[in-house]
C-alpha positions as a Python dict, from the first residue, in 0.01 Angstrom:
ca = {
    (1, 'X'): (0, 0, 0),
    (2, 'X'): (-186, -237, -243),
    (3, 'X'): (-119, -201, -623),
    (4, 'X'): (-311, -496, -769),
    (5, 'X'): (-649, -697, -673),
    (6, 'X'): (-653, -1025, -805),
    (7, 'X'): (-1021, -1178, -818),
    (8, 'X'): (-1164, -1510, -872),
    (9, 'X'): (-1512, -1511, -994),
    (10, 'X'): (-1705, -1824, -921),
    (11, 'X'): (-1774, -1821, -569),
    (12, 'X'): (-1583, -1512, -471),
    (13, 'X'): (-1685, -1187, -648),
    (14, 'X'): (-1991, -1324, -822),
    (15, 'X'): (-2279, -1457, -610),
    (16, 'X'): (-2444, -1756, -649),
    (17, 'X'): (-2654, -1626, -928),
    (18, 'X'): (-2354, -1530, -1119),
    (19, 'X'): (-2371, -1184, -1070),
    (20, 'X'): (-2161, -900, -916),
    (21, 'X'): (-2379, -751, -676),
    (22, 'X'): (-2359, -362, -633),
    (23, 'X'): (-2190, -366, -326),
    (24, 'X'): (-1895, -541, -460),
    (25, 'X'): (-1929, -299, -795),
    (26, 'X'): (-1927, -2, -593),
    (27, 'X'): (-1636, -108, -372),
    (28, 'X'): (-1437, -209, -654),
    (29, 'X'): (-1491, 137, -830),
    (30, 'X'): (-1370, 306, -535),
    (31, 'X'): (-1044, 62, -530),
    (32, 'X'): (-973, 190, -900),
    (33, 'X'): (-1057, 546, -813),
    (34, 'X'): (-754, 490, -551),
    (35, 'X'): (-516, 381, -847),
    (36, 'X'): (-537, -26, -772),
    (37, 'X'): (-555, -226, -1065),
    (38, 'X'): (-835, -494, -1056),
    (39, 'X'): (-760, -790, -1231),
    (40, 'X'): (-1005, -1086, -1325),
    (41, 'X'): (-796, -1415, -1233),
    (42, 'X'): (-1022, -1718, -1326),
    (43, 'X'): (-1023, -2046, -1468),
    (44, 'X'): (-1244, -1948, -1741),
    (45, 'X'): (-1126, -1847, -2086),
    (46, 'X'): (-1173, -1439, -2194),
    (47, 'X'): (-1487, -1522, -2362),
    (48, 'X'): (-1652, -1678, -2049),
    (49, 'X'): (-1575, -1366, -1867),
    (50, 'X'): (-1650, -1075, -2096),
    (51, 'X'): (-1961, -948, -1958),
    (52, 'X'): (-1771, -906, -1644),
    (53, 'X'): (-1492, -707, -1766),
    (54, 'X'): (-1751, -454, -1933),
    (55, 'X'): (-1949, -447, -1621),
    (56, 'X'): (-1614, -347, -1419),
    (57, 'X'): (-1515, -130, -1716),
    (58, 'X'): (-1185, -339, -1773),
    (59, 'X'): (-1138, -276, -2128),
    (60, 'X'): (-829, -127, -2325),
    (61, 'X'): (-451, -194, -2292),
    (62, 'X'): (-423, -91, -1952),
    (63, 'X'): (-630, -352, -1830),
    (64, 'X'): (-556, -736, -1798),
    (65, 'X'): (-685, -1072, -1701),
    (66, 'X'): (-547, -1346, -1627),
    (67, 'X'): (-776, -1678, -1771),
    (68, 'X'): (-731, -2074, -1797),
    (69, 'X'): (-611, -2070, -1428),
    (70, 'X'): (-326, -1880, -1483),
    (71, 'X'): (-218, -2034, -1855),
    (72, 'X'): (-299, -1699, -2022),
    (73, 'X'): (-216, -1369, -1952),
    (74, 'X'): (-312, -1052, -2164),
    (75, 'X'): (-404, -721, -2165),
    (76, 'X'): (-763, -637, -2248),
    (77, 'X'): (-631, -493, -2609),
    (78, 'X'): (-557, -841, -2716),
    (79, 'X'): (-165, -884, -2641),
    (80, 'X'): (-77, -1211, -2473),
    (81, 'X'): (179, -1132, -2235),
    (82, 'X'): (224, -1506, -2083),
    (83, 'X'): (65, -1842, -2234),
    (84, 'X'): (144, -2211, -2144),
    (85, 'X'): (-82, -2476, -2286),
    (86, 'X'): (-79, -2847, -2295),
    (87, 'X'): (136, -3074, -2526),
    (88, 'X'): (-81, -3279, -2797),
    (89, 'X'): (114, -3573, -2700),
    (90, 'X'): (-20, -3534, -2339),
    (91, 'X'): (-402, -3547, -2461),
    (92, 'X'): (-442, -3959, -2504),
    (93, 'X'): (-295, -4031, -2128),
    (94, 'X'): (-533, -3804, -1988),
    (95, 'X'): (-801, -3931, -2187),
    (96, 'X'): (-763, -4274, -2140),
    (97, 'X'): (-754, -4238, -1741),
    (98, 'X'): (-1075, -4033, -1758),
    (99, 'X'): (-1244, -4313, -1981),
    (100, 'X'): (-1102, -4581, -1734),
    (101, 'X'): (-1266, -4362, -1446),
    (102, 'X'): (-1551, -4340, -1624),
    (103, 'X'): (-1578, -3942, -1580),
    (104, 'X'): (-1660, -3691, -1838),
    (105, 'X'): (-1390, -3476, -2021),
    (106, 'X'): (-1361, -3147, -2193),
    (107, 'X'): (-1078, -3068, -2359),
    (108, 'X'): (-1059, -2658, -2403),
    (109, 'X'): (-921, -2501, -2732),
    (110, 'X'): (-899, -2112, -2668),
    (111, 'X'): (-1261, -2004, -2706),
    (112, 'X'): (-1410, -2367, -2760),
    (113, 'X'): (-1489, -2673, -2550),
    (114, 'X'): (-1442, -2996, -2700),
    (115, 'X'): (-1613, -3293, -2520),
    (116, 'X'): (-1477, -3618, -2553),
    (117, 'X'): (-1642, -3958, -2510),
    (118, 'X'): (-1506, -4065, -2192),
    (119, 'X'): (-1769, -4146, -1990),
    (120, 'X'): (-2119, -4340, -2086),
    (121, 'X'): (-2285, -4263, -1707),
    (122, 'X'): (-2180, -3918, -1612),
    (123, 'X'): (-2277, -3667, -1866),
    (124, 'X'): (-2057, -3328, -1874),
    (125, 'X'): (-2269, -3026, -1675),
    (126, 'X'): (-1966, -2792, -1810),
    (127, 'X'): (-2273, -2616, -2053),
    (128, 'X'): (-2458, -2541, -1747),
    (129, 'X'): (-2160, -2386, -1583),
    (130, 'X'): (-2010, -2192, -1863),
    (131, 'X'): (-2314, -2097, -2096),
    (132, 'X'): (-2127, -1824, -2295),
    (133, 'X'): (-1870, -2109, -2469),
    (134, 'X'): (-1925, -2284, -2758),
    (135, 'X'): (-1956, -2688, -2735),
    (136, 'X'): (-1875, -2929, -2997),
    (137, 'X'): (-1851, -3339, -2961),
    (138, 'X'): (-1510, -3446, -3047),
    (139, 'X'): (-1341, -3782, -3113),
    (140, 'X'): (-1015, -3833, -2970),
    (141, 'X'): (-867, -3929, -3323),
    (142, 'X'): (-1052, -3639, -3488),
    (143, 'X'): (-836, -3409, -3299),
    (144, 'X'): (-556, -3198, -3493),
    (145, 'X'): (-189, -3122, -3344),
    (146, 'X'): (-236, -2784, -3505),
    (147, 'X'): (-473, -2647, -3273),
    (148, 'X'): (-393, -2501, -2920),
    (149, 'X'): (-514, -2678, -2630),
    (150, 'X'): (-520, -2484, -2273),
    (151, 'X'): (-665, -2733, -2026),
    (152, 'X'): (-892, -3038, -1952),
    (153, 'X'): (-1174, -3018, -1729),
    (154, 'X'): (-1392, -3273, -1585),
    (155, 'X'): (-1732, -3142, -1445),
    (156, 'X'): (-2005, -3344, -1298),
    (157, 'X'): (-2148, -3412, -968),
    (158, 'X'): (-1912, -3320, -664),
    (159, 'X'): (-1976, -3635, -517),
    (160, 'X'): (-1906, -3810, -808),
    (161, 'X'): (-1566, -3623, -846),
    (162, 'X'): (-1494, -3698, -497),
    (163, 'X'): (-1529, -4077, -509),
    (164, 'X'): (-1302, -4081, -829),
    (165, 'X'): (-1020, -3818, -764),
    (166, 'X'): (-842, -4056, -544),
    (167, 'X'): (-806, -4299, -797),
    (168, 'X'): (-626, -4108, -1060),
    (169, 'X'): (-261, -4235, -1132),
    (170, 'X'): (11, -4089, -921),
    (171, 'X'): (202, -4036, -1229),
    (172, 'X'): (-70, -3824, -1394),
    (173, 'X'): (-89, -3617, -1074),
    (174, 'X'): (292, -3549, -1125),
    (175, 'X'): (267, -3485, -1457),
    (176, 'X'): (-43, -3240, -1456),
    (177, 'X'): (-179, -2973, -1175),
    (178, 'X'): (-508, -3155, -1096),
    (179, 'X'): (-741, -2951, -853),
    (180, 'X'): (-1084, -2876, -803),
    (181, 'X'): (-1213, -2523, -910),
    (182, 'X'): (-1582, -2558, -809),
    (183, 'X'): (-1706, -2860, -592),
    (184, 'X'): (-1867, -2996, -916),
    (185, 'X'): (-1558, -2919, -1164),
    (186, 'X'): (-1185, -3061, -1177),
    (187, 'X'): (-936, -2905, -1371),
    (188, 'X'): (-633, -3078, -1533),
    (189, 'X'): (-389, -2788, -1647),
    (190, 'X'): (0, -2802, -1728),
    (191, 'X'): (197, -2849, -1465),
    (192, 'X'): (350, -2517, -1426),
    (193, 'X'): (43, -2318, -1508),
    (194, 'X'): (-114, -2148, -1170),
    (195, 'X'): (-261, -1833, -1100),
    (196, 'X'): (60, -1747, -896),
    (197, 'X'): (270, -1781, -1154),
    (198, 'X'): (27, -1573, -1413),
    (199, 'X'): (41, -1269, -1120),
    (200, 'X'): (411, -1337, -1120),
    (201, 'X'): (411, -1281, -1499),
    (202, 'X'): (224, -960, -1454),
    (203, 'X'): (368, -841, -1167),
    (204, 'X'): (718, -821, -1310),
    (205, 'X'): (550, -642, -1617),
    (206, 'X'): (405, -357, -1378),
    (207, 'X'): (663, -363, -1142),
    (208, 'X'): (434, -500, -839),
    (209, 'X'): (554, -692, -589),
    (210, 'X'): (386, -998, -424),
    (211, 'X'): (326, -806, -82),
    (212, 'X'): (145, -517, -308),
    (213, 'X'): (-134, -780, -439),
    (214, 'X'): (-436, -876, -259),
    (215, 'X'): (-582, -1194, -393),
    (216, 'X'): (-915, -1312, -323),
    (217, 'X'): (-1052, -1676, -402),
    (218, 'X'): (-1257, -1955, -234),
    (219, 'X'): (-1122, -2313, -405),
    (220, 'X'): (-824, -2536, -459),
    (221, 'X'): (-703, -2364, -775),
    (222, 'X'): (-709, -2012, -604),
    (223, 'X'): (-453, -2155, -309),
    (224, 'X'): (-132, -2071, -507),
    (225, 'X'): (-211, -1668, -549),
    (226, 'X'): (-363, -1693, -194),
    (227, 'X'): (-32, -1806, -52),
    (228, 'X'): (146, -1547, -332),
    (229, 'X'): (19, -1246, -193),
    (230, 'X'): (-223, -1109, 73),
    (231, 'X'): (-486, -1401, 64),
    (232, 'X'): (-809, -1332, 122),
    (233, 'X'): (-1055, -1641, 126),
    (234, 'X'): (-1429, -1630, 100),
    (235, 'X'): (-1644, -1769, 426),
    (236, 'X'): (-1788, -2014, 181),
    (237, 'X'): (-1435, -2131, 45),
    (238, 'X'): (-1284, -2493, 102),
    (239, 'X'): (-1153, -2540, 452),
    (240, 'X'): (-830, -2635, 346),
    (241, 'X'): (-767, -2291, 93),
    (242, 'X'): (-938, -2132, 445),
    (243, 'X'): (-609, -2273, 649),
    (244, 'X'): (-370, -2058, 427),
    (245, 'X'): (-567, -1710, 462),
    (246, 'X'): (-432, -1391, 612),
    (247, 'X'): (-769, -1283, 637),
    (248, 'X'): (-1134, -1463, 615),
    (249, 'X'): (-1417, -1250, 444),
    (250, 'X'): (-1784, -1282, 434),
    (251, 'X'): (-1943, -1522, 199),
    (252, 'X'): (-1992, -1452, -189),
    (253, 'X'): (-2359, -1479, -78),
    (254, 'X'): (-2287, -1149, 140),
    (255, 'X'): (-2078, -918, -79),
    (256, 'X'): (-1737, -1076, 88),
    (257, 'X'): (-1524, -896, -216),
    (258, 'X'): (-1664, -552, -68),
    (259, 'X'): (-1655, -609, 292),
    (260, 'X'): (-1256, -718, 265),
    (261, 'X'): (-1182, -408, 58),
    (262, 'X'): (-1374, -159, 300),
    (263, 'X'): (-1207, -344, 629),
    (264, 'X'): (-836, -378, 465),
    (265, 'X'): (-807, -94, 191),
    (266, 'X'): (-1083, 189, 234),
    (267, 'X'): (-1052, 245, 619),
    (268, 'X'): (-699, 318, 577),
    (269, 'X'): (-730, 548, 301),
    (270, 'X'): (-1005, 767, 491),
}
């Protein structure tokens, strides 16, 4: 019996219009009625998922969210249960690399996005991907060591990212977790941050084992939790991630979350 469902948002629970469908919503309500915990597990900060949390009714001390791709684990009453952030000394190295690559770079500092001037030819499109967040333009020299910095993102056309990713130096790949979370979005995270590590933190608190977790995802940043629990990958998912799936469900445009819940959980509960 599964005790926790870990759900990625973009490309997974959300359709291409960034909406939770009625079928997905109804299926998750049935899951909750069975006593199974539903946890949004996303690269976004909490401010970027608030409407979906409210729609799902996931509010209060006994509900949880994993944000920043696992960098932050918290209950939805505001208590932080696990947190991993960037070191201030790491920022210039990433900045200089992305400036050389002519790629846009944004630095997430809790609920704010600090856009850094690293690219002349490829402006960041991150604001169009996450319009709920607050965006500010910053110079590297103006950043303060007293702030919390959660992660970097580079948001531009997928084709441009695919051309540039192989040029990222190996020492940077060794120091950080670098992966796509969408076709047009590259994430640069503290090395120890992953959705799987965050699920372990939460599982230890709730006394839930990996085999009692069903994880839904579609992209590279979901791979760790797909491997950690019973992995459900969307039909629209990254081919490399689909190779790790325990179950491939319908696409995010076809209510794939609801379909998997019906096939894997509700049929056995009836």
